[in-house]
Amino acid sequence: MHGPVDFLASSAAVCDAVLRMRGPALVEELGRIAREVTGSPHGRYVPRDMTPATGLPGWETGLSQLIQFDSQYFGRFEVSGRDAYSDASRQHLASLASLAASVLQVHSVAQRTTHAYVQVEARLQHQSQILDQIHESVLTMDLNGFITSWNKGAERLFGYSAVEAIGRNIIFLYDDEDETFDDAFLEQGGRLMEVRRKKKNGEVFWASLSLSPLCDMEDRSIGLIAYLTDITERKQAEERIHHLAYYDALTGMPNRSLLTKLVDQALTVALRSHGHGCVMFIDLNRFKLINDTLGRTVGDALLREVSQRFRLALRDQDVVARLSGDEFAVGLFDIHQHYEASMVANKLLDALNEPFLIDGHDLRVSASIGISVYPQDGNDAETLLRLADIAMYRAKQNASTDGEHIAFYSQDMNKGMQERMRIESGLRQALGNGQLLLHYQPKYEISSGKIIGAEALVRWKHPERGLVPPAEFIPLAEATGLVVQVGEWVLEAACAQAQAWKEKGLPPIRLAVNVSAREFTSALPGRVMETLQRYGLEPSWLELEITESTLMHNIERVIGIMDRLTAEGIALSLDDFGTGYSSLSYLKRFPIDTLKIDRSFTTGIPVDTNDCAIASTIISIAQQLKHKVIAEGVETAEQLAFLKDSGCDEVQGYLFSRPLPSLEFERALLQNWAPPEPIAASA
Ligand code: C2E
Ligand code: MG
Ligand code: MG
């Protein structure tokens, strides 16, 4: 009665139950099918992990069938209640168990897989959420650079949506068309780098890019993960800092640091290729004058214009830098002959020929250029600059004698420079160590033969070199500015001496102090008056000797300072008169007491007719302008006679006296003023 059709129906029922049912319902249904297939009144399905509390009724004759697939066990069928079970029934139950086992097996696999799938799905979802949350843009690509994923950060950064980006090659984001995917990514994979990328709107930006390999389960590389951050702001800040560090704010030109760097680089190349180059040190002449007279704004504008002209005069590969103030430097990195360097230097000088029109002023500046050549002069930028500076200094000196504004560095310049520096530092110490002293050279009135004053002349009592004359250190002190301190010391020492003489009751005289152009500032009158007061001296004790060249700088300002001095009763005399180029029209306006005929003219008297003519002209000018006139450097009686005849008022020179130490001067003064000897008086 239990045919194959029934068995088939039962098989289908097993499949159906396993697929659709769970728990007790499944247990119940499988038991029912087992009963049905074997025609048993009792029967059940006992799942793997269940132990039934009671046995089935009539179990003695019942059947049990394990449900098993491979080694996997799913429980058993139990049926009972029939007196006996035929082989066919056993067979059916076994077949049913086998079918149930394989269906349960397949189902459990499927169920587990589904579960795992759901978990993976959830994790992926999770991860992409995290990726989208982070600000950074993260994208992945395959080994050929085709984008495989694209997070929200990437959308924000580049402006392309994931749909637009995924599947395209990463190269479409590059700014530089020459950059290839292989170079940039595969070789540098895992590295951090800074790159330029392009947004959808065409904007190019700087990004920091970090790449790490993307691997499959077997750890085989299948692509790259890229993390990108926009660093444009930082890059711009860096560039600004770089610009500040390497460029001059006023002119926008490279500064000393950048020049040094570039020259050093060029030197390395030159050493390998046996090339030559040179460094030029350029200093503008008389720039300070313009700056002081017309003000900083004009000075700055002039510097900007000058740098523009230099730039235009040079080739692109040459570097021009502003070092400081009115100092510029040029690096020529590939020259073959010295003359090329001087050609370029001349071009630079020519560039200054045209006047500069600034703020309504028609300005002219020239420059002095020193050149050092590498590799022969030096092997590093600092040395080359230093040597070019020395050469420039020489060029400046030469310019006044031979008009040549360009000088190449040479060894003996260096010696001169070292000497110069030695003197400078020695003089600084001399100021602090009381090594300076004053000598006094009497000035005589020709008509009376009386000493009416003295010129205070500074000397340096050098510990090794003995008494150093001012000619050996004053010009240097003027170049370095140290002359201001020297001048302060001299005024102080001269006033102290005058006070001592005054207190001793010596006849009152005028002490003349030399004032250099550098000292001749608007602070001078105040300083002089304050010093006189401190020593209890009337202004008539003091006279200031100013050189003609002092007057040529900013005449209005100079006259203002002179007026303030003379208003206080301080006498002014014009030293070295005739050597400069003061125009007579100006001379009229200077509130001067005395003109001092320079020694170079006195020397030629009476032999040199030219000198004689000059001396007598100066005397007549002085007379017309109602100035007194004194001749310095009078060594002979003939000179004195000529000067006396020409109407000169006073004389100073070796004929009467050399500059004397204070005690000797004191003696000379007392003698000169002593009443005539009784014999002479009675004669
Ligand atoms: P100076 O102001 O024209 O001074 C006159 C110079 O001529 C002095 O040289 C003096 O000794 C020298 N002299 C005077 N009579 C004769 C003479 O008959 N024959 C010869 N051959 N020379 C004579 P000294 O003392 O060597 O000073 C040289 C220059 O140094 C001065 O020229 C002056 O320009 C500068 N100097 C001296 N002392 C000072 C100072 O305290 N401050 C400043 N700024 N400059 C000073
Ligand atoms: Mg003098
Ligand atoms: Mg003089």
Tab-separated table of C-alpha atoms and ligand atoms in Angstrom, residues 437-439 441-442 455-459 468-475 478 483-484 486-487 489-491 512-517 519 545 547 575-576 596-599 602-603 631-636 639 652-659, ligand 1:
chain	number	residue	atom	x	y	z
A	437	LEU	CA	95.669	112.916	22.709
A	438	LEU	CA	95.663	116.449	21.370
A	439	HIS	CA	98.486	118.617	20.132
A	441	GLN	CA	99.405	124.366	16.847
A	442	PRO	CA	99.486	128.127	17.508
A	455	GLU	CA	94.296	124.368	16.291
A	456	ALA	CA	93.700	121.187	18.273
A	457	LEU	CA	95.042	118.248	16.260
A	458	VAL	CA	94.409	114.691	17.305
A	459	ARG	CA	97.127	112.041	17.625
A	468	VAL	CA	100.288	107.958	14.694
A	469	PRO	CA	99.396	111.094	12.679
A	470	PRO	CA	95.714	111.701	11.936
A	471	ALA	CA	96.219	111.347	8.195
A	472	GLU	CA	96.645	107.631	8.828
A	473	PHE	CA	93.402	107.073	10.662
A	474	ILE	CA	91.006	110.000	10.183
A	475	PRO	CA	90.118	109.145	6.552
A	478	GLU	CA	85.416	108.899	8.236
A	483	VAL	CA	84.994	109.722	13.226
A	484	VAL	CA	81.878	110.793	15.104
A	486	VAL	CA	86.619	110.583	17.685
A	487	GLY	CA	85.119	114.044	17.190
A	489	TRP	CA	86.313	112.890	22.251
A	490	VAL	CA	88.263	115.765	20.671
A	491	LEU	CA	85.659	118.400	21.583
A	512	ALA	CA	89.960	125.484	16.881
A	513	VAL	CA	88.548	121.974	16.591
A	514	ASN	CA	88.236	120.147	13.278
A	515	VAL	CA	84.755	118.866	12.567
A	516	SER	CA	84.242	116.256	9.901
A	517	ALA	CA	81.267	116.204	7.567
A	519	GLU	CA	79.633	115.124	12.587
A	545	GLU	CA	87.045	124.162	11.350
A	547	THR	CA	86.116	121.436	5.358
A	575	ASP	CA	89.400	124.663	6.252
A	576	ASP	CA	91.317	123.586	3.157
A	596	LYS	CA	91.742	129.076	5.648
A	597	ILE	CA	94.081	128.935	2.655
A	598	ASP	CA	95.058	125.321	2.147
A	599	ARG	CA	98.659	124.317	2.705
A	602	THR	CA	101.003	128.112	0.632
A	603	THR	CA	103.708	125.607	-0.362
A	631	ALA	CA	97.165	130.721	5.719
A	632	GLU	CA	98.205	127.304	6.964
A	633	GLY	CA	101.480	125.493	6.324
A	634	VAL	CA	103.652	128.592	6.393
A	635	GLU	CA	107.235	127.308	6.502
A	636	THR	CA	109.370	130.126	5.127
A	639	GLN	CA	105.840	132.854	2.261
A	652	GLN	CA	99.914	128.988	11.105
A	653	GLY	CA	102.874	126.801	10.224
A	654	TYR	CA	106.229	125.270	11.040
A	655	LEU	CA	107.901	128.653	10.564
A	656	PHE	CA	106.394	129.603	13.890
A	657	SER	CA	105.611	126.358	15.541
A	658	ARG	CA	104.755	122.734	14.965
A	659	PRO	CA	101.706	121.296	16.730
B	1	C2E	P1	94.156	120.252	8.826
B	1	C2E	O1	92.941	120.547	9.634
B	1	C2E	O2	94.294	121.005	7.560
B	1	C2E	O3	95.345	120.478	9.776
B	1	C2E	C1	96.540	121.023	9.399
B	1	C2E	C2	97.557	119.992	9.196
B	1	C2E	O4	98.721	120.584	8.599
B	1	C2E	C3	98.063	119.352	10.497
B	1	C2E	O5	98.446	118.018	10.199
B	1	C2E	C4	99.314	120.121	10.790
B	1	C2E	O6	100.225	119.438	11.585
B	1	C2E	C5	99.864	120.335	9.412
B	1	C2E	N1	100.737	121.492	9.342
B	1	C2E	C6	100.621	122.672	9.993
B	1	C2E	N2	101.603	123.504	9.659
B	1	C2E	C7	102.378	122.850	8.769
B	1	C2E	C8	103.554	123.182	8.045
B	1	C2E	O7	104.098	124.278	8.152
B	1	C2E	N3	104.073	122.276	7.210
B	1	C2E	C9	103.494	121.049	7.063
B	1	C2E	N4	104.064	120.191	6.210
B	1	C2E	N5	102.389	120.692	7.720
B	1	C2E	C10	101.833	121.595	8.559
B	1	C2E	P2	97.938	116.836	11.044
B	1	C2E	O8	97.950	117.217	12.484
B	1	C2E	O9	98.676	115.680	10.606
B	1	C2E	O10	96.434	116.753	10.614
B	1	C2E	C11	96.116	116.365	9.339
B	1	C2E	C12	94.653	116.467	9.133
B	1	C2E	O11	93.961	115.554	9.983
B	1	C2E	C13	94.070	117.809	9.510
B	1	C2E	O12	94.240	118.710	8.502
B	1	C2E	C14	92.653	117.476	9.712
B	1	C2E	O13	91.974	117.416	8.468
B	1	C2E	C15	92.715	116.076	10.282
B	1	C2E	N6	92.547	116.159	11.706
B	1	C2E	C16	93.462	116.380	12.671
B	1	C2E	N7	92.886	116.367	13.871
B	1	C2E	C17	91.579	116.172	13.679
B	1	C2E	C18	90.443	116.093	14.542
B	1	C2E	O14	90.533	116.241	15.763
B	1	C2E	N8	89.223	115.862	13.980
B	1	C2E	C19	89.099	115.750	12.618
B	1	C2E	N9	87.895	115.519	12.118
B	1	C2E	N10	90.126	115.826	11.786
B	1	C2E	C20	91.365	116.058	12.306
